[in-house]
mmCIF file of C-alpha atoms in Angstrom:
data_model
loop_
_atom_site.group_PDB
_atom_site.id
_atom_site.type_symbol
_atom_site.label_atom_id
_atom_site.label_comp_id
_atom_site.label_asym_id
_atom_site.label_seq_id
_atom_site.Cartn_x
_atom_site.Cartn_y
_atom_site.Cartn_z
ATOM 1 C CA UNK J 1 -20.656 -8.226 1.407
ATOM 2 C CA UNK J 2 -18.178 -10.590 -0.068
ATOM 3 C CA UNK J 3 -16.987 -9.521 -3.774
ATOM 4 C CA UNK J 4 -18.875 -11.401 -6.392
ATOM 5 C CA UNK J 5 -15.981 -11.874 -9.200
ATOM 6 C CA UNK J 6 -16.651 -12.641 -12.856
ATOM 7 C CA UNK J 7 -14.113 -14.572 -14.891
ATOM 8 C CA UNK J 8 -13.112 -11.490 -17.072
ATOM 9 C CA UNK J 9 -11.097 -13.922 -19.622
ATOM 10 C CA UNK J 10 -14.194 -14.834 -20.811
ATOM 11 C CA UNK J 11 -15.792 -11.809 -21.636
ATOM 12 C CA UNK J 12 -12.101 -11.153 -23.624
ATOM 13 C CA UNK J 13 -13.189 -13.630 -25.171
ATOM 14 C CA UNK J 14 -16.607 -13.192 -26.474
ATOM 15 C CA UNK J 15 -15.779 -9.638 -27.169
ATOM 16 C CA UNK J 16 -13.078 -10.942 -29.512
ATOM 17 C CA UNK J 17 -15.500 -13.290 -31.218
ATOM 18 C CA UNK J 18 -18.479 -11.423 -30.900
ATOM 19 C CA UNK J 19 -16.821 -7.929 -32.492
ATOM 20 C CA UNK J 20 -17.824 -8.712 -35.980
ATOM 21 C CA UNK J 21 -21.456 -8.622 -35.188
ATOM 22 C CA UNK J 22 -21.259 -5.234 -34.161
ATOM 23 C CA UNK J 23 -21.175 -4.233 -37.924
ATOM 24 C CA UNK J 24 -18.924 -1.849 -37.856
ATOM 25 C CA UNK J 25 -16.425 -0.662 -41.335
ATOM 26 C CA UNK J 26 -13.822 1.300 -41.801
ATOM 27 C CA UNK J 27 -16.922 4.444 -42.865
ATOM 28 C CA UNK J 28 -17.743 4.755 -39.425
ATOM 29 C CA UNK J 29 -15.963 7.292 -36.951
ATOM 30 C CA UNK J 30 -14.707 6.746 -33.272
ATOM 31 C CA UNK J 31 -18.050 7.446 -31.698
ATOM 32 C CA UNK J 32 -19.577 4.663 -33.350
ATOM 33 C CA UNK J 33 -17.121 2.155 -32.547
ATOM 34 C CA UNK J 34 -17.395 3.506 -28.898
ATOM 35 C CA UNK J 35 -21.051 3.231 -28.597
ATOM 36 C CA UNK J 36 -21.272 -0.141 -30.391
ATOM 37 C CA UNK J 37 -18.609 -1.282 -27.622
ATOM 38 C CA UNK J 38 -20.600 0.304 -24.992
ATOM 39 C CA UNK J 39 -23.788 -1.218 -25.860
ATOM 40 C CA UNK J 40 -22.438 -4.955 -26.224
ATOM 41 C CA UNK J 41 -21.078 -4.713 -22.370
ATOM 42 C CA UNK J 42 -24.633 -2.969 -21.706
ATOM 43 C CA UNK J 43 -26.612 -5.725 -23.552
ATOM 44 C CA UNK J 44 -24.361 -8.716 -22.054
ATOM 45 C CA UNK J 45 -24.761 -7.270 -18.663
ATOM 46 C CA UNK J 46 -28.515 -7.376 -18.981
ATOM 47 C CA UNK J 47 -28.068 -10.719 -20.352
ATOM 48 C CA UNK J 48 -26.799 -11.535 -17.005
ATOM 49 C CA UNK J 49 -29.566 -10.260 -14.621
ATOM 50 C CA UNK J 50 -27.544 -7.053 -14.138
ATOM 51 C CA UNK J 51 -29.626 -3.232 -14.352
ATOM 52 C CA UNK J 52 -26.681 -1.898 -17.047
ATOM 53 C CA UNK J 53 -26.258 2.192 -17.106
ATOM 54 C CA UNK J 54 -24.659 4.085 -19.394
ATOM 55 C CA UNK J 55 -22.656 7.299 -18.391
ATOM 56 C CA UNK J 56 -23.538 6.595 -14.284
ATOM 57 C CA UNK J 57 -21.979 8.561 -12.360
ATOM 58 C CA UNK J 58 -19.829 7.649 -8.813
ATOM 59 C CA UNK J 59 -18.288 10.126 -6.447
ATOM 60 C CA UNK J 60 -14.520 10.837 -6.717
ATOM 61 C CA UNK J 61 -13.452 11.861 -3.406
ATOM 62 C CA UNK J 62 -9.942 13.221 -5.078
ATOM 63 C CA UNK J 63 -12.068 15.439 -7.484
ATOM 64 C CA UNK J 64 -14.506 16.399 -4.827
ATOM 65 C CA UNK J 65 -17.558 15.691 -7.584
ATOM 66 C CA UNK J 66 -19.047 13.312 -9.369
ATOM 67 C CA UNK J 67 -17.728 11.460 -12.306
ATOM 68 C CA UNK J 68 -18.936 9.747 -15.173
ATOM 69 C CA UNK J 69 -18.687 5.676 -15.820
ATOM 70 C CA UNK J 70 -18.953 4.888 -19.451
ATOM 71 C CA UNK J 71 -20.640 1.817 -18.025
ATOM 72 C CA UNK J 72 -21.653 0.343 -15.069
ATOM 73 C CA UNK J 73 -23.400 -2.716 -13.961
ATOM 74 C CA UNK J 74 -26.018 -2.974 -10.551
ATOM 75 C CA UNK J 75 -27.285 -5.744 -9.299
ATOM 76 C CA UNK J 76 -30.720 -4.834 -7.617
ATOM 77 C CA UNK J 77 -33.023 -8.069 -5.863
ATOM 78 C CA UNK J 78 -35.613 -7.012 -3.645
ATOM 79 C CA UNK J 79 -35.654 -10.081 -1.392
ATOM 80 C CA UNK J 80 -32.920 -8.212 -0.018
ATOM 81 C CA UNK J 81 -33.057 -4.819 -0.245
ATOM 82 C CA UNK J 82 -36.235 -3.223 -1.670
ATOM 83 C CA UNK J 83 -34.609 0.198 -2.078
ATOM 84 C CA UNK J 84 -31.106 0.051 -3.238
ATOM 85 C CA UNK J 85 -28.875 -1.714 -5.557
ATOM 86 C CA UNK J 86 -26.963 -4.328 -3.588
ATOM 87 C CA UNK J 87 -23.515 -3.511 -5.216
ATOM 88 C CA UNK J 88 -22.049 -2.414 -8.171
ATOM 89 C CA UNK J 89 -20.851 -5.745 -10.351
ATOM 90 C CA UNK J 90 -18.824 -3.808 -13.359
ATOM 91 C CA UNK J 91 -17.362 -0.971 -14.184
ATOM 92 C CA UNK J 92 -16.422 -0.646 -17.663
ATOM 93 C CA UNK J 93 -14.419 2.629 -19.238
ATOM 94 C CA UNK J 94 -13.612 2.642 -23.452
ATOM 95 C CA UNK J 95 -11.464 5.130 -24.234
ATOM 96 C CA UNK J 96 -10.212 5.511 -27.805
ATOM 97 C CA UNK J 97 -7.877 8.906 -27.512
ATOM 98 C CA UNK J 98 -4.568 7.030 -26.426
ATOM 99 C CA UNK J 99 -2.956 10.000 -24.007
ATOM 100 C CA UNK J 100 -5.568 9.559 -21.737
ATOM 101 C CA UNK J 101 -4.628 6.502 -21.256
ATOM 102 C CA UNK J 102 -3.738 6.737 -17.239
ATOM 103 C CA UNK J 103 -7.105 9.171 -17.204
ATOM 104 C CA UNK J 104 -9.051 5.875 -17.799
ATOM 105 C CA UNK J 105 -7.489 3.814 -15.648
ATOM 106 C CA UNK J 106 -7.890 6.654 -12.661
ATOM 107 C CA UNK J 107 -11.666 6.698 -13.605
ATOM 108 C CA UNK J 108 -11.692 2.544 -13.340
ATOM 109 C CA UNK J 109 -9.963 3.139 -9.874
ATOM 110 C CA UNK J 110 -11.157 6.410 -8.623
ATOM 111 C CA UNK J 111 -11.196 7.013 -4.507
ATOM 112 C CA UNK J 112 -15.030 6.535 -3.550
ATOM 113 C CA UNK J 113 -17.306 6.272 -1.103
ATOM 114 C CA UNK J 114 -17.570 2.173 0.204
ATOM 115 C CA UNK J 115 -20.932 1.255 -1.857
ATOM 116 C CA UNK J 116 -19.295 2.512 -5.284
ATOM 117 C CA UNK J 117 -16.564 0.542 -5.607
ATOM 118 C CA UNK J 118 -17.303 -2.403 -8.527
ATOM 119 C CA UNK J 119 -15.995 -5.470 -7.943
ATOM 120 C CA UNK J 120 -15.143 -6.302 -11.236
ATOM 121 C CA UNK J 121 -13.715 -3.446 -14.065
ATOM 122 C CA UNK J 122 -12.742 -3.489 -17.588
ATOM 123 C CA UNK J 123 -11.006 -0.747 -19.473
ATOM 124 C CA UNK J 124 -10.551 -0.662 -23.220
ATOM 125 C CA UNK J 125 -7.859 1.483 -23.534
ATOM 126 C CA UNK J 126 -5.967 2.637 -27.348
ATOM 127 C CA UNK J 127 -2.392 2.851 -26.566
ATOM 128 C CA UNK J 128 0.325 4.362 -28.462
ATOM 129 C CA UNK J 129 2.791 1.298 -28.301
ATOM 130 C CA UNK J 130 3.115 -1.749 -27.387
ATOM 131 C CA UNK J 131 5.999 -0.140 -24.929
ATOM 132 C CA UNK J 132 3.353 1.703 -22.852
ATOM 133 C CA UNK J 133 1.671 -1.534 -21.662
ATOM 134 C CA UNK J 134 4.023 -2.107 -18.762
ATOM 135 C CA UNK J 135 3.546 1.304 -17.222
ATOM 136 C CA UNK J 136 -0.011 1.087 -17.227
ATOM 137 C CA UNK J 137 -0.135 -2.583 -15.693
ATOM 138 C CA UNK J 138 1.813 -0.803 -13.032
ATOM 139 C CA UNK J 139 -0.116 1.418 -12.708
ATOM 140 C CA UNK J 140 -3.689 -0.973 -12.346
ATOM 141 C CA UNK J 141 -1.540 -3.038 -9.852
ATOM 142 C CA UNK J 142 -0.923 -0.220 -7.610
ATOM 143 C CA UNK J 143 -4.312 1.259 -7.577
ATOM 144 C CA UNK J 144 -5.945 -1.893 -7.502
ATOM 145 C CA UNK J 145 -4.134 -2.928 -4.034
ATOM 146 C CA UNK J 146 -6.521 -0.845 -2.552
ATOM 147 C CA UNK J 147 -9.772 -1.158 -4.711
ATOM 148 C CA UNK J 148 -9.234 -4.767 -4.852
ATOM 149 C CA UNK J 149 -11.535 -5.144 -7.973
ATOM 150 C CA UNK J 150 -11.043 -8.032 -10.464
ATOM 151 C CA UNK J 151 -9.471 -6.604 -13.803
ATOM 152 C CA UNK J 152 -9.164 -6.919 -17.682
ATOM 153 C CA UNK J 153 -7.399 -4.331 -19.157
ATOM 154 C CA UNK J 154 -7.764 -4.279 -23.229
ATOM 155 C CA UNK J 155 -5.172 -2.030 -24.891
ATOM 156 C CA UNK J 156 -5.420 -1.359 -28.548
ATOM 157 C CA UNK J 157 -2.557 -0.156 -30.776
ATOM 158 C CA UNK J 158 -1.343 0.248 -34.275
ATOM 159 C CA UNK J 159 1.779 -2.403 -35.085
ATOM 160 C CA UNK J 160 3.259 -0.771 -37.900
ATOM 161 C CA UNK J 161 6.145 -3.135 -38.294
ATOM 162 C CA UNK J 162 3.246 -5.691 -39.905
ATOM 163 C CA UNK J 163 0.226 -3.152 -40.121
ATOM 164 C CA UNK J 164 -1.921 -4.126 -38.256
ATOM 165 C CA UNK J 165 -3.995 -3.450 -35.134
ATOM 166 C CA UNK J 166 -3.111 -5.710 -31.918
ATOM 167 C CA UNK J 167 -5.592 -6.474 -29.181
ATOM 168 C CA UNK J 168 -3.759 -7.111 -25.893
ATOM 169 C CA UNK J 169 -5.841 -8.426 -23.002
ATOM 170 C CA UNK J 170 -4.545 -8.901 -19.026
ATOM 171 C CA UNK J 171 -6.730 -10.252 -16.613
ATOM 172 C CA UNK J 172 -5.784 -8.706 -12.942
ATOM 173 C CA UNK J 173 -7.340 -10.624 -9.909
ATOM 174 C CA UNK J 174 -7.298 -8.578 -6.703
ATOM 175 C CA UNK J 175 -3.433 -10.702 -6.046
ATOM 176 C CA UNK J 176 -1.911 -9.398 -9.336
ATOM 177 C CA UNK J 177 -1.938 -10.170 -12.651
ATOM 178 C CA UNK J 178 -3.421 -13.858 -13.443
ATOM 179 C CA UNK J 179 -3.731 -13.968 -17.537
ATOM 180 C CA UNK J 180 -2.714 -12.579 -21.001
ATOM 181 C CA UNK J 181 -4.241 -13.065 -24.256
ATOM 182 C CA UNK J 182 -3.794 -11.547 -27.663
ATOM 183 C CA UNK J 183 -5.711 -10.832 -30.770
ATOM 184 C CA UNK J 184 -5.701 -8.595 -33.816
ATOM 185 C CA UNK J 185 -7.855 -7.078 -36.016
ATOM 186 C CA UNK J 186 -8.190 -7.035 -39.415
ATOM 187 C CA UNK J 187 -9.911 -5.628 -42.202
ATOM 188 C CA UNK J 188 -11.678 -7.294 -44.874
ATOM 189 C CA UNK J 189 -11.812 -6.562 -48.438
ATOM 190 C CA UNK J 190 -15.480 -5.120 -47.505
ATOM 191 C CA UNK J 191 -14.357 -2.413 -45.595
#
């Protein structure tokens, strides 16, 4: 089955202007932030005609067991195939402890078997530096010559020079990397 691709840009981008509705302050802890994340992939995935599952598993032939996915998106029709999912659309990974940073991206591109591998993957990744970004794109580019998935890569990290928190996007296609965007947050006098 040919790869359906989504423009992942575009979900950058709704994420970014979307993230204030997930009500989240300064009083809530990492969990929170995580599972709001989560459920806004979860909720646009359904959205989209896509069954959306939270902590699915896929086999990791390199592990020899089954791993978690913080997300993943199926699509299921029965004109085709009344028993199984036809493939799996997204894979989506948040991570928010930054030294397991290249953990995430070898869950996002873990060895598995054919009808496991998404065609489309999104990791939301909190980074030490801004310095660590190249390394990891390396990284995605070299695992993703064989997965050939479409990517967007969100890295999060502190820029203390100005104090504040940058949002780094790049978009992979299955050829390489295709587009960067940028956004920060910042906190209001509400918290």
């Amino acid at each position: 089955m040919k790869k359906q691709y989504f423009n992942l840009m575009q979900f950058f981008d709704g994420y970014v202007r979307n993230y204030r509705r997930l009500n989240l302050s300064s009083a809530h802890n990492r969990s929170m932030f995580t599972k709001r994340e989560i459920d806004y992939f979860a909720n646009l995935g359904e959205m989209l005609g896509f069954d959306a599952f939270v902590e699915d598993a896929k086999f990791d032939k390199l592990l020899g067991r089954s791993r978690p996915m913080d997300l993943a998106w199926w699509k299921w029709d029965k004109r085709y195939d009344e028993e199984n999912f036809l493939y799996p659309a997204l894979h989506l990974e948040r991570e928010y402890i930054w030294s397991k940073d290249e953990v995430t991206i070898g869950k996002l591109f873990s060895d598995t078997e054919e009808g496991f591998v998404p065609h489309n993957v999104i990791g939301i990744q909190y980074i030490s530096s801004m310095e660590r970004i190249d390394d990891l794109n390396g990284l995605v580019i070299q695992k993703n010559r064989l997965q050939m998935s479409n990517v967007l890569m969100v890295y999060r990290y502190y820029d203390s020079d100005l104090a504040i928190e940058r949002v780094c996007a790049y978009y992979f296609t299955p050829t390489g990397l295709f587009e960067t965007r940028e956004a920060i947050c910042k906190e209001d006098e509400s918290g």
